[in-house]
XYZ file of C-alpha atoms in Angstrom:
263
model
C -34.436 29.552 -6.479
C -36.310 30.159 -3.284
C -38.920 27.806 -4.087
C -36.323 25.037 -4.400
C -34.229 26.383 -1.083
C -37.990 25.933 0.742
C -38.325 22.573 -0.700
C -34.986 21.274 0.257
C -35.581 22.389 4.065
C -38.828 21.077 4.202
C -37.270 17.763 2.991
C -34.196 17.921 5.366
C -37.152 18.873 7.938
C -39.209 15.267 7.494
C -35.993 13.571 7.440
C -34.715 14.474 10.388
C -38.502 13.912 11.953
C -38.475 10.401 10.169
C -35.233 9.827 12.056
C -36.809 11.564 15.657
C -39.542 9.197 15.320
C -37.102 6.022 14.775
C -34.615 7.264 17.673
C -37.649 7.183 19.922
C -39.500 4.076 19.046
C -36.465 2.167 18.311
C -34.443 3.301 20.999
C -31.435 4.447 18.672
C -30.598 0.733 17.604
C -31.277 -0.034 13.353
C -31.616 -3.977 14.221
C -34.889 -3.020 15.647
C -36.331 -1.603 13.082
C -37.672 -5.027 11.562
C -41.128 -5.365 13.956
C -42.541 -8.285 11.551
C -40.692 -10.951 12.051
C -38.669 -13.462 9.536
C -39.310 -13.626 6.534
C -38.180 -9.928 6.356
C -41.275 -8.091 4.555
C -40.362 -5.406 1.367
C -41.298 -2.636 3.752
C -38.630 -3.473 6.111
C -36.296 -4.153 3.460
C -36.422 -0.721 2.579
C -36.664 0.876 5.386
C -33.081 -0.868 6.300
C -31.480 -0.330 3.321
C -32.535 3.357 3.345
C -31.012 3.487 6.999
C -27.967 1.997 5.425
C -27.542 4.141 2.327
C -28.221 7.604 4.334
C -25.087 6.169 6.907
C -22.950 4.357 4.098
C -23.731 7.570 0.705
C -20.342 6.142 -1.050
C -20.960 2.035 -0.307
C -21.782 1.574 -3.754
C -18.685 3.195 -4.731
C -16.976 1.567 -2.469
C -18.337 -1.855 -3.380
C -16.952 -1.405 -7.210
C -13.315 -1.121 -6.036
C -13.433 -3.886 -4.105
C -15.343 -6.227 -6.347
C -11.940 -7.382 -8.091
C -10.012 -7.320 -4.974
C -12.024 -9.649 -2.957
C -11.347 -12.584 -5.899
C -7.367 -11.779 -6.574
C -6.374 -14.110 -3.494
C -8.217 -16.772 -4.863
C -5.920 -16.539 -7.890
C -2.807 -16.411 -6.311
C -3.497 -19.563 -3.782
C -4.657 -21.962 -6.289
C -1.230 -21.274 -8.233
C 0.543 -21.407 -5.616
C 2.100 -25.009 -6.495
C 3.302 -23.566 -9.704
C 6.629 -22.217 -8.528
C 7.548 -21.313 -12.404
C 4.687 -19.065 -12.953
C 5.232 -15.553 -11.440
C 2.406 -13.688 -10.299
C 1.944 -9.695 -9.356
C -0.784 -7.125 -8.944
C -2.098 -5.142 -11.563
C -4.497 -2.644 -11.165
C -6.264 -0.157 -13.218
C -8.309 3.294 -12.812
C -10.494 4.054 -16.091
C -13.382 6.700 -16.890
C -16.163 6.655 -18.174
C -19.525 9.284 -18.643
C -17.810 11.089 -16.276
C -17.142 8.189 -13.761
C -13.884 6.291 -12.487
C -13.741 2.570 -12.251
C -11.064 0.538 -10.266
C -10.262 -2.974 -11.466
C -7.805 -5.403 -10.594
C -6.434 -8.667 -11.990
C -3.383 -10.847 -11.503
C -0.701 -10.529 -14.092
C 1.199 -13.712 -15.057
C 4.424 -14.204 -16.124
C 6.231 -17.475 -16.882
C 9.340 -18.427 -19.866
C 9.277 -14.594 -20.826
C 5.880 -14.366 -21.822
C 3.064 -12.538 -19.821
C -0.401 -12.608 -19.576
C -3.485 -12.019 -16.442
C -6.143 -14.061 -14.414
C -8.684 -11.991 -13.354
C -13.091 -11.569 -12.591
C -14.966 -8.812 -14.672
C -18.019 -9.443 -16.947
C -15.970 -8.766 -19.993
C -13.754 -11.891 -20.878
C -11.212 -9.814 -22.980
C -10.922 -7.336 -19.166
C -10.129 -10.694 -17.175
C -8.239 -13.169 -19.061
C -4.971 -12.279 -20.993
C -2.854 -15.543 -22.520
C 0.670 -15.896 -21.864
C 1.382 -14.585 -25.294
C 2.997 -10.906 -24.887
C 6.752 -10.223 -24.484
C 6.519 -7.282 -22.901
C 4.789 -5.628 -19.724
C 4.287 -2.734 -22.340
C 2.574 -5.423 -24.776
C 0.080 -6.567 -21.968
C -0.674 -3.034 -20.662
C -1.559 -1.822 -24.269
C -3.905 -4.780 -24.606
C -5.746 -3.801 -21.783
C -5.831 -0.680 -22.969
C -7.638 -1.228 -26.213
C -9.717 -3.420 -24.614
C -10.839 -0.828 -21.976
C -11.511 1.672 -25.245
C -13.207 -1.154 -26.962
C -15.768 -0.436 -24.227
C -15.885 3.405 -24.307
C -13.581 3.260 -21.122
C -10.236 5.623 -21.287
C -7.379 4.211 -18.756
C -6.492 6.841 -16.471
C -3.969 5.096 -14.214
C -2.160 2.114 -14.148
C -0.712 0.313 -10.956
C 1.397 -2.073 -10.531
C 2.639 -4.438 -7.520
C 6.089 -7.137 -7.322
C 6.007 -10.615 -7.490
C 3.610 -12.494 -5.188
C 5.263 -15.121 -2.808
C 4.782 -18.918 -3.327
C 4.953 -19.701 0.331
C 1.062 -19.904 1.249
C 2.820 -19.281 5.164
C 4.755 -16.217 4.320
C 4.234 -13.020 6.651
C 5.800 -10.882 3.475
C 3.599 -7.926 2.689
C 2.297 -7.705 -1.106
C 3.431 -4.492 -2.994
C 0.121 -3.594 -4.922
C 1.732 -0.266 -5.760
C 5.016 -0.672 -6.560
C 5.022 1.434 -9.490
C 1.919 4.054 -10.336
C 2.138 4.872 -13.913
C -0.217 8.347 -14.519
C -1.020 7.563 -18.648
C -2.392 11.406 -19.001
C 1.313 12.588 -18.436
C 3.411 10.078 -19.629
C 4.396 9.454 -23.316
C 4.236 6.198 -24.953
C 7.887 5.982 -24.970
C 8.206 6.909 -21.417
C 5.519 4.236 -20.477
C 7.975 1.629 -21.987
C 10.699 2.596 -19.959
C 8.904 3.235 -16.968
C 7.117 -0.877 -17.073
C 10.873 -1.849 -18.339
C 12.256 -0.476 -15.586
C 9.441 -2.258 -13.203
C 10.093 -5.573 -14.950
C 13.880 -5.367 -14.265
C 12.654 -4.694 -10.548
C 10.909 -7.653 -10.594
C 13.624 -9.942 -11.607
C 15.999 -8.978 -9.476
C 13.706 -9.021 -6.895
C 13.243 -13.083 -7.818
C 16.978 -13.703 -6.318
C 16.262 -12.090 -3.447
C 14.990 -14.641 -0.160
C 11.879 -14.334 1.039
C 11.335 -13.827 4.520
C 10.892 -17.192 6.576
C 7.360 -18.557 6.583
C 6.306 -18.854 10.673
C 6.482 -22.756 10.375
C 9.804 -23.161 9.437
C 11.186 -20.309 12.087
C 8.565 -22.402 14.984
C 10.398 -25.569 14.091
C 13.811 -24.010 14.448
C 12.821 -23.254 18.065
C 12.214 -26.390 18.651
C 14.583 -28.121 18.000
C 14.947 -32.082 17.056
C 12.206 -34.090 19.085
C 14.677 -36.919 19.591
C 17.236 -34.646 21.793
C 15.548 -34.755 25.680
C 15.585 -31.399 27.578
C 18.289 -32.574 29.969
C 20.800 -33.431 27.257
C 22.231 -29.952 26.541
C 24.395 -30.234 23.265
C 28.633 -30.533 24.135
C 30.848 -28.595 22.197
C 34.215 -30.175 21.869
C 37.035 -27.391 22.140
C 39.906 -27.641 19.745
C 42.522 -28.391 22.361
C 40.079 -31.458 23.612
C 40.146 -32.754 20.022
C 44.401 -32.432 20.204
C 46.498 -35.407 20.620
C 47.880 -35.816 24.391
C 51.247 -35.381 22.914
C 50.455 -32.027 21.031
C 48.763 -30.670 24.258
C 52.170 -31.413 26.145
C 54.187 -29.798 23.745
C 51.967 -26.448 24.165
C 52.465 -26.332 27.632
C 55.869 -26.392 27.959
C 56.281 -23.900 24.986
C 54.100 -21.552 27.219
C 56.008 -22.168 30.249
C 59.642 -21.258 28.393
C 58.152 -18.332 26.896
C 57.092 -17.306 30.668
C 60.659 -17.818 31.834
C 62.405 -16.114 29.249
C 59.931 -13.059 29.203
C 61.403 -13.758 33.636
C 64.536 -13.109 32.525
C 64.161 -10.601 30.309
C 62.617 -8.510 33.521
């Protein structure tokens, strides 16, 4: 135990010397660190990526969530044009050897069927035909895929339907629903991703906020209308037959006579 305690503080020691001797030769700035010139050399290379990974310890962690993130937009814009085919987020948290791993993919759902579009290395963890009735059927697919591969699902996450308008300032719900599979039944996982499909359909009816286009074009107005040609609104007593408009005022005036008299 002590021997190990005097190891570690010797190493902790050298580090910090290792990063002395940088701070003083480099003057505190990592881009100088590569003295040889382009093409980088291995020796730099390492030296760099050791400055990175004792800055960044989690960026390889870090680098696994967002490996499916970074390709879900390009899902969503290049079906875009398909205004029948619904889209929404659908993430999931598995474990495995002690590890958890994030993945995301882009459910699908079009003439009551569902299926996903997604990037993994697996094709049965990416790509899902439109082929199951249910959100339940699609989840449990996923789910025995994920086992096929010694992975248990921890956590399932699910967002609303994505908006068609490549314009729209709408924010996407990745979360909408967070379904914990360690605590919930099967039967209360089918209710639970019933109840978030019903969410989803009504939320289809509902308008999307106004892209930034249209609302700029509003503003505007029509480009054949000149500045100094303010629009006239026509009153309803204008748009009256002389006649009628006679007839009013000497209504009013009896009225103001009699109410005279009255007095």
């Amino acid at each position: 135990m002590l021997k190990a305690t005097v190891n570690s503080v010797e190493e902790r020691d050298e580090e910090q010397e290792d990063e002395g001797d940088e701070e003083l030769r480099d003057g505190g700035v990592p881009f100088y660190i590569n003295r040889g010139g382009f093409p980088v050399d291995d020796e730099t290379w390492e030296r760099m990526w050791r400055h990175v990974a004792r800055i960044h310890a989690n960026g390889e962690a870090l680098g696994k969530e967002i490996r499916g993130a970074t390709d879900l937009p390009r899902y969503s814009y290049l079906t875009n044009n398909m205004p029948g085919v619904e889209r929404f987020p659908l993430s999931f948290k598995s474990q495995f050897s002690g590890n958890h791993f994030h993945h995301i993919v882009l459910g699908l759902h079009i003439g009551g069927r569902f299926g996903a579009l997604g990037m993994s290395r697996r094709e049965d963890l990416m790509f899902k035909r439109l082929e199951f009735r249910t959100l339940m059927d699609l989840v449990q697919e996923f789910d025995g895929a994920y086992r096929g591969y010694w992975h248990t699902l921890r956590k399932v996450k699910i967002g609303q339907y994505v908006s068609h308008d490549p314009h729209s300032v709408e924010q996407i719900e990745w979360k909408h629903s967070i379904l914990d599979l360690d605590k919930l039944t099967k039967e209360e996982l089918r209710k639970e991703l019933d109840r978030h499909t019903r969410d989803m359909r009504l939320k289809i009816g509902k308008p999307a906020p106004p892209s930034p286009t249209k609302e700029r074009r509003n503003i505007m107005g029509s480009p054949l209308r000149g500045p100094s040609s303010p629009i006239r609104r026509i009153s309803r007593v204008e748009r009256r037959p002389s006649g009628e408009k006679k007839v009013l005022e000497q209504k009013a005036s009896a009225d103001m006579n009699g109410y005279q008299i009255r007095v």
